[in-house]
Tab-separated table of C-alpha atoms and ligand atoms in Angstrom:
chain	number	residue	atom	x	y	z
A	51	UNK	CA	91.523	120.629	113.101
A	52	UNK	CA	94.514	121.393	110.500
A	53	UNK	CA	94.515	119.128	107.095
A	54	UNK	CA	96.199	115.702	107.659
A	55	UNK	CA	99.001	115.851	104.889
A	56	UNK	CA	101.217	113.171	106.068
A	57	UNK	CA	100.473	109.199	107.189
A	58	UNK	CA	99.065	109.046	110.932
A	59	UNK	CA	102.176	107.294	112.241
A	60	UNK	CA	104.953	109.224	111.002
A	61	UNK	CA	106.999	110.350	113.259
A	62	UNK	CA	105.733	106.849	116.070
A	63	UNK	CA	108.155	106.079	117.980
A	64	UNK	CA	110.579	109.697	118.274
A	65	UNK	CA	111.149	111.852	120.810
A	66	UNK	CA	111.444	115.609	119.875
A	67	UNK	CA	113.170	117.915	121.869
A	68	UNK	CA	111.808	121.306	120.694
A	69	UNK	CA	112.938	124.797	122.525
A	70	UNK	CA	110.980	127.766	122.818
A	71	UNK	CA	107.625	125.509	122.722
A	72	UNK	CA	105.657	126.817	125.113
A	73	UNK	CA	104.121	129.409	122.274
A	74	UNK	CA	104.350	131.143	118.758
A	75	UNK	CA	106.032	128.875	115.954
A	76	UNK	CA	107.398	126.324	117.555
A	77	UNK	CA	104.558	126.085	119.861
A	78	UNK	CA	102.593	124.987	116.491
A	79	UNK	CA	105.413	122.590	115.549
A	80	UNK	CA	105.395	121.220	118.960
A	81	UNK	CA	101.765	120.036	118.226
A	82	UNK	CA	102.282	119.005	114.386
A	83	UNK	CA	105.164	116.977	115.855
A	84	UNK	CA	103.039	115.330	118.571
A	85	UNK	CA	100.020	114.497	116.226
A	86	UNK	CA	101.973	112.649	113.949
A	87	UNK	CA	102.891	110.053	116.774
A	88	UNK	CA	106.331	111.861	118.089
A	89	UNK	CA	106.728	112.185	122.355
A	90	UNK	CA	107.631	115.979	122.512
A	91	UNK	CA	109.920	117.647	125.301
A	92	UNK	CA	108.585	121.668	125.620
A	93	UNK	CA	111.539	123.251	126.448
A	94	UNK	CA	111.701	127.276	127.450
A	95	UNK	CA	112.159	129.906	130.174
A	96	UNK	CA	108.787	130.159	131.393
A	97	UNK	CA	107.497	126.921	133.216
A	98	UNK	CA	103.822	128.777	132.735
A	99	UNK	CA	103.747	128.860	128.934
A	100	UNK	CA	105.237	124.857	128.926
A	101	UNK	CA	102.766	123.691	131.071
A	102	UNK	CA	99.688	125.471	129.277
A	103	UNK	CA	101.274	123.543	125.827
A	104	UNK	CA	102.182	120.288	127.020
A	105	UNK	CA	98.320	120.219	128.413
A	106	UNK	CA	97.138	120.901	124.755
A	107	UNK	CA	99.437	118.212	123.885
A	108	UNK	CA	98.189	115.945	125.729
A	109	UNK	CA	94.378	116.750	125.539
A	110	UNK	CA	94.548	115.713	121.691
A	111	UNK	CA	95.888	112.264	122.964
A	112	UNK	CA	99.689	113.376	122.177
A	113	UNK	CA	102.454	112.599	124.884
A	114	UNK	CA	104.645	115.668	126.060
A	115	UNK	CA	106.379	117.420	129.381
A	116	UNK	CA	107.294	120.346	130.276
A	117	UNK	CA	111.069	121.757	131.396
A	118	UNK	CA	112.133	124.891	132.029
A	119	UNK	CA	115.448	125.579	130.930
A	120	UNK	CA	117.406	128.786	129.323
A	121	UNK	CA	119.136	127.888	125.931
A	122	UNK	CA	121.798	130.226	127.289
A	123	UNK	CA	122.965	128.055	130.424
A	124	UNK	CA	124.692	124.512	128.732
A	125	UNK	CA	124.136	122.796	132.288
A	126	UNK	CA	120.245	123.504	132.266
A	127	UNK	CA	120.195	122.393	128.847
A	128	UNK	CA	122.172	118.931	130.025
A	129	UNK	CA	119.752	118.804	132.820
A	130	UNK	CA	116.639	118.769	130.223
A	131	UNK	CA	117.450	116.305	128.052
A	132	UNK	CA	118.656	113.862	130.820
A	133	UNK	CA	114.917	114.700	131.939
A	134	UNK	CA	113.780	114.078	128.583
A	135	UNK	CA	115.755	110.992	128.075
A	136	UNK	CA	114.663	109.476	131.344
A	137	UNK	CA	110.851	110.006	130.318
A	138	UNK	CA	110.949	109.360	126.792
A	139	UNK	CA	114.426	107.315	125.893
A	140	UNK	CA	117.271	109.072	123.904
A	141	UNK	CA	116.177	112.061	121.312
A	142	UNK	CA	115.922	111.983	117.577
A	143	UNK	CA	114.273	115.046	116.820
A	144	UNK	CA	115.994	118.408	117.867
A	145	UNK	CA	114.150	122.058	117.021
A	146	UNK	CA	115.930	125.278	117.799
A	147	UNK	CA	112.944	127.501	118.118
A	148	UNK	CA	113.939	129.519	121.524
A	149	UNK	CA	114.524	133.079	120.349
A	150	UNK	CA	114.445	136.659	121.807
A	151	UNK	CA	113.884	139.740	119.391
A	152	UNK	CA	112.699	143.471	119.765
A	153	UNK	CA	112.584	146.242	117.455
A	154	UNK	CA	115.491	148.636	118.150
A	155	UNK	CA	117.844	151.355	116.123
A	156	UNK	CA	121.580	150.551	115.662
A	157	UNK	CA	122.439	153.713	116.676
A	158	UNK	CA	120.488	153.066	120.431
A	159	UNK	CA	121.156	149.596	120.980
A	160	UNK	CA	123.516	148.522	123.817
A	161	UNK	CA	126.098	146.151	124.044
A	162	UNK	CA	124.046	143.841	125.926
A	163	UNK	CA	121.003	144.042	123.960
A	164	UNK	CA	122.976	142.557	120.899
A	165	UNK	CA	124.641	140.358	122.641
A	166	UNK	CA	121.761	139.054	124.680
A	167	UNK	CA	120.199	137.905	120.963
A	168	UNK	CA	122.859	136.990	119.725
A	169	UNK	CA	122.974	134.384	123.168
A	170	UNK	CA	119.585	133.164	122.942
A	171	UNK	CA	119.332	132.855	119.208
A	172	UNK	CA	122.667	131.807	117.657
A	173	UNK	CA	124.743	130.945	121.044
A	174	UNK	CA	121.296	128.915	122.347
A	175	UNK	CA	120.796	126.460	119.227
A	176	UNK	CA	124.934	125.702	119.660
A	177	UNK	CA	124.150	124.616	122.944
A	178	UNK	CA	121.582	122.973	122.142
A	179	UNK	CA	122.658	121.355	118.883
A	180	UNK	CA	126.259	120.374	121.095
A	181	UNK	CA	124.266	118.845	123.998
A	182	UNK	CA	122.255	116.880	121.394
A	183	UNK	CA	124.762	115.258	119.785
A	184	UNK	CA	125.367	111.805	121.378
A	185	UNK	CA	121.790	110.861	121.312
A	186	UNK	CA	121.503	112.019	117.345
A	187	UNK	CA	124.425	109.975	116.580
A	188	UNK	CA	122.932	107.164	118.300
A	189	UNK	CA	119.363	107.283	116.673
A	190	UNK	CA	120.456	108.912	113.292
A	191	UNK	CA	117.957	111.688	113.881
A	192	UNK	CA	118.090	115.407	113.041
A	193	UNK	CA	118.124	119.055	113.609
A	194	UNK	CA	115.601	122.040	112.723
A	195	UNK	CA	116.775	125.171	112.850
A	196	UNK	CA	114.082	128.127	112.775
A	197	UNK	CA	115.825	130.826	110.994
A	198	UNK	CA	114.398	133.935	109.600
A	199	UNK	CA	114.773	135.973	106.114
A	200	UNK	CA	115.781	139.256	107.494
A	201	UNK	CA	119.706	138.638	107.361
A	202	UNK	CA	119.113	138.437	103.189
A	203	UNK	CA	118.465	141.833	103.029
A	204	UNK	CA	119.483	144.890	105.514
A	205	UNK	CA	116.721	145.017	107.830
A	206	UNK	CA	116.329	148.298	110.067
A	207	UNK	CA	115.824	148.023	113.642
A	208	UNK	CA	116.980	144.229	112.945
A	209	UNK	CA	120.637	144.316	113.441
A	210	UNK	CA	121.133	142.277	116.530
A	211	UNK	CA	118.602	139.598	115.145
A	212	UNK	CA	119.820	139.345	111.648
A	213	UNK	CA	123.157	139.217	113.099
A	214	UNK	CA	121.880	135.875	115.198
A	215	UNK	CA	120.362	133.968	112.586
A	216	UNK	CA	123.009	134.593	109.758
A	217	UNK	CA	124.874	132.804	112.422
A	218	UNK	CA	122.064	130.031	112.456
A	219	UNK	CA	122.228	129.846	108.915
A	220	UNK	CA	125.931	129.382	109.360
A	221	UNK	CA	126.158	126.782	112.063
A	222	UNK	CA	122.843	124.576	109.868
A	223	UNK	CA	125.772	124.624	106.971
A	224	UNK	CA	128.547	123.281	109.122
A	225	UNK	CA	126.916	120.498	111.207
A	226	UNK	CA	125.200	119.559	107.961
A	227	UNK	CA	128.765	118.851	106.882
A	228	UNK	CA	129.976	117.713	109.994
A	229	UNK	CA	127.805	115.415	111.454
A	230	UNK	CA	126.097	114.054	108.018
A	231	UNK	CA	128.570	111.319	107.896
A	232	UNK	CA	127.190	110.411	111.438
A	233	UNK	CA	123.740	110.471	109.773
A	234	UNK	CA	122.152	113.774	112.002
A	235	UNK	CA	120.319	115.538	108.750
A	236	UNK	CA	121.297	119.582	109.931
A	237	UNK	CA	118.139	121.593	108.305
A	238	UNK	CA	116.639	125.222	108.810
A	239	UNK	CA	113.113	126.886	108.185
A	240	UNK	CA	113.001	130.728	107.341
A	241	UNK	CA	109.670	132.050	108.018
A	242	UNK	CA	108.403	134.746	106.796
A	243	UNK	CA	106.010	136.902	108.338
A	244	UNK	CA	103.274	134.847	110.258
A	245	UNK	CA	100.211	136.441	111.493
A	246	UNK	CA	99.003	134.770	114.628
A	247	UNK	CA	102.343	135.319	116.050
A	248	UNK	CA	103.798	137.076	119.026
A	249	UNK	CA	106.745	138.078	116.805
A	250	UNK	CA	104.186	139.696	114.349
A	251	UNK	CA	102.397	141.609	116.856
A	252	UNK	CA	105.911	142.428	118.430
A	253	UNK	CA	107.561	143.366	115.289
A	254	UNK	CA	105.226	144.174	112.864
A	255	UNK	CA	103.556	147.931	113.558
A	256	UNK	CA	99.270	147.913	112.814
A	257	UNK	CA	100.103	150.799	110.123
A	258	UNK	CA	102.879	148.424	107.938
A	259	UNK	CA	100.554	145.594	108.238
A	260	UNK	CA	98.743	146.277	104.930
A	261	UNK	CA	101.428	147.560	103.132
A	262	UNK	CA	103.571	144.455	104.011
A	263	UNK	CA	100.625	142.199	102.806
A	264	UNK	CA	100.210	143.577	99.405
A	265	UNK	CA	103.698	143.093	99.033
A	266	UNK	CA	103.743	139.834	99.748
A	267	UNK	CA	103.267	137.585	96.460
A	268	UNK	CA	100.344	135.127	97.286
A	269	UNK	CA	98.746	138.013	99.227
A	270	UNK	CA	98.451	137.033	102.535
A	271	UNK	CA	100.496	136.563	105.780
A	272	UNK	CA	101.771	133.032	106.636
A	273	UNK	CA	99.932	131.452	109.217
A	274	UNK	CA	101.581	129.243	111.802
A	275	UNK	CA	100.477	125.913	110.265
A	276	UNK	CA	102.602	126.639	107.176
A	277	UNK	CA	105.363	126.336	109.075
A	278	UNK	CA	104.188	123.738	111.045
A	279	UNK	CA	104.016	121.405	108.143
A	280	UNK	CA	106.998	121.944	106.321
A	281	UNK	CA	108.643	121.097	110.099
A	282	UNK	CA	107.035	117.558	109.772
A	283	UNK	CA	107.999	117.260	106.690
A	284	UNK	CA	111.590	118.078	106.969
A	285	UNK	CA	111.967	115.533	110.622
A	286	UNK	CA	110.360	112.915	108.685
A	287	UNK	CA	111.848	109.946	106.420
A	288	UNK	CA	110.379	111.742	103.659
A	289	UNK	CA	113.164	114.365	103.933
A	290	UNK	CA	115.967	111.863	104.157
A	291	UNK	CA	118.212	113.078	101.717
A	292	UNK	CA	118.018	116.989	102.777
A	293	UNK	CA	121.094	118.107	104.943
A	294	UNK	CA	122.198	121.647	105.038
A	295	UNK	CA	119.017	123.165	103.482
A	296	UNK	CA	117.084	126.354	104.408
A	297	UNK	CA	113.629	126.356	103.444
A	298	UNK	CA	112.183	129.818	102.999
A	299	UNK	CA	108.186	129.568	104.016
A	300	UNK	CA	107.356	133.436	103.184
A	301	UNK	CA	105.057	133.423	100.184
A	302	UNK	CA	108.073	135.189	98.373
A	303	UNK	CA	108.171	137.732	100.559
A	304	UNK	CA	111.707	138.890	100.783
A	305	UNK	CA	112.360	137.896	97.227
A	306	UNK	CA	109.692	140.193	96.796
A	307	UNK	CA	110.952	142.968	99.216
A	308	UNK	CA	112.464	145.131	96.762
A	309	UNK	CA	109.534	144.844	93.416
A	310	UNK	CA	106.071	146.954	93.434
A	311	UNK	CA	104.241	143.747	93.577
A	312	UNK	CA	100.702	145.061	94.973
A	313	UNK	CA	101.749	148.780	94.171
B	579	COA	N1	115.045	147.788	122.998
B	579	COA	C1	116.371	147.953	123.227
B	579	COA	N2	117.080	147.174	124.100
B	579	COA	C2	116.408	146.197	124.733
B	579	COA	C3	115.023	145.966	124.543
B	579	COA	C4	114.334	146.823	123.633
B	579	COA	N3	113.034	146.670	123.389
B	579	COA	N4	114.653	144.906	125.317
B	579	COA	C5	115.764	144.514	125.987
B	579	COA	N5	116.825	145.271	125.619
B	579	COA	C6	118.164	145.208	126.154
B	579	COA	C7	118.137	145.584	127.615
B	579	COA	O1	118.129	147.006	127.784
B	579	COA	C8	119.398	144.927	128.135
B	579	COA	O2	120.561	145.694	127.827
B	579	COA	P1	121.248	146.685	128.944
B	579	COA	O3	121.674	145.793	130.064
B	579	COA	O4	122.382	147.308	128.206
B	579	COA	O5	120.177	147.658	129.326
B	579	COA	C9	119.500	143.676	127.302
B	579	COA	O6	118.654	143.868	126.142
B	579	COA	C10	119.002	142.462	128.038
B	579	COA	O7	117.664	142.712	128.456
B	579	COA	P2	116.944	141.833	129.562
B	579	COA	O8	115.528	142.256	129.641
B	579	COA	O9	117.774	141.822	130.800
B	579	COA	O10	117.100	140.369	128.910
B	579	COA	P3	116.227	139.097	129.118
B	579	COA	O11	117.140	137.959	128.979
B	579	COA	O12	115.357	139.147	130.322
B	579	COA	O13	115.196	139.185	127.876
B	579	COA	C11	114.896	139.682	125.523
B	579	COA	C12	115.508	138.784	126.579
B	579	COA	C13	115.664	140.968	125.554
B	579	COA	C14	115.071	139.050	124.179
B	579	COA	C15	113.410	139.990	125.775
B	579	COA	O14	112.947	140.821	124.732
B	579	COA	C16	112.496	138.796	125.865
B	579	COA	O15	112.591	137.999	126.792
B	579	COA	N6	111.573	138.636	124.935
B	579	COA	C17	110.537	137.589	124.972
B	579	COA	C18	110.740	136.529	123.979
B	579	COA	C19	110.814	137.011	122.580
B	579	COA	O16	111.331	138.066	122.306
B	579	COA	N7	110.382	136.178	121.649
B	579	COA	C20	110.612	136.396	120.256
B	579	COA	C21	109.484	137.032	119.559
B	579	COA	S1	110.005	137.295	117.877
């Protein structure tokens, strides 16, 4: 059981619409979101990974359902939250988690590798964030974006996905502009490296893993909680007055990057 930070009711009454929770981060947010009293709409590729969260879900007394859907495809994405609005009334709570990364020289990628990132990540939370819009105008509820800190620095092997979020970090700025006067809050995490992650164990090789950690300031990985948290933090009332911000959660990692902190 994770530390109970925040009231018990906070987020009563919302419906989330989260993508890409099935697993990994937003699989953790997905939960957070739920515990605090919010109905929760799993939304990814894989119909396997949905089902296998929404159960978790709902075994801690939480309310969520499953739908498959590709960020990539705007008519699936329609299709969901009509789905979602018919189960749990219109959505105030969007996160743009769905994301597709691999490790892979400039110099080797294709075409269609970048661009397939660059679809899921940056082209996938448009869709999302377009499709959304009418029912966030309606409840005056917001957007999460889950960024990354990669596109602060040069990142090897990293091109397509630092390419994609600097894009998310782009499009958090403009609808945080755009649709504030509407009052849909735009927002964006930036982990940092987080441990018990499939992105980790994807990105990260065993022999870095040490090295990365004593460069990291607080001297340890995240874990996905910390993420988790500042997620109900920024969907909550609390965070009323935040538009356009992107929270790094890294333990000062990439500020970090460059020093001999650890050395
Ligand atoms: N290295 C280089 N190129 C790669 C690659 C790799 N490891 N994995 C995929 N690609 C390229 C493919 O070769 C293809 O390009 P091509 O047609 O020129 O050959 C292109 O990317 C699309 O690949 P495909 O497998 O058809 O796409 P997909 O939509 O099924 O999968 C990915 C999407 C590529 C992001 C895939 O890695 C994936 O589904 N990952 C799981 C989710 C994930 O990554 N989560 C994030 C963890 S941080």
């Amino acid at each position: 059981m994770t530390t109970r930070y925040f009231s018990e009711n906070l987020l009563a009454g919302r419906t989330a619409f989260v993508t890409g929770g099935g697993t990994g981060i937003t699989g953790g947010i997905a939960r957070e979101l739920a515990s605090y009293g919010a109905r929760v709409a799993l939304v990814s590729r894989r119909m396997e990974n949905l089902e296998a969260a929404a159960r978790l879900i709902q075994d801690a007394g939480g309310e969520a359902f499953a739908v498959a859907a590709d960020v990539r495809d705007a008519a699936q994405i329609e299709n969901a939250f009509n789905l979602t609005r018919e189960k749990f009334g219109d959505i105030n709570i969007v996160v743009n988690g769905a994301a597709g990364n691999f490790l892979c020289p400039a110099s080797e990628l294709s075409p269609n590798g970048f661009g397939t990132v660059i679809d899921i990540d940056l082209k996938g939370t448009f869709n999302v964030c377009r499709a959304a819009f009418d029912d966030l105008k309606k409840s005056g509820g917001c957007i999460l974006n889950i960024s990354a800190t990669l596109q602060y620095l040069g990142t090897p092997l990293q091109i397509h996905a630092s390419a994609a979020k600097a894009g998310v970090d782009a499009l958090t700025k403009n609808l945080a502009v755009e649709w504030g006067r509407f009052q849909i809050r735009t927002n964006a995490i930036a982990p940092g490296p987080i441990g018990d992650t499939e992105g980790v164990k994807r990105l990260v090789p065993e022999h870095v893993k040490d090295k990365l950690i004593k460069r990291i300031p607080v001297g340890r990985m995240g874990v996905i909680d910390d993420i988790a948290q500042t997620a109900v933090f920024l969907c909550s009332d609390a965070a009323a007055y935040i538009n356009g911000a992107i929270i790094v959660v890294d333990g000062g990692q990439w500020l970090a990057a460059s020093s001999l902190v650890g050395e």
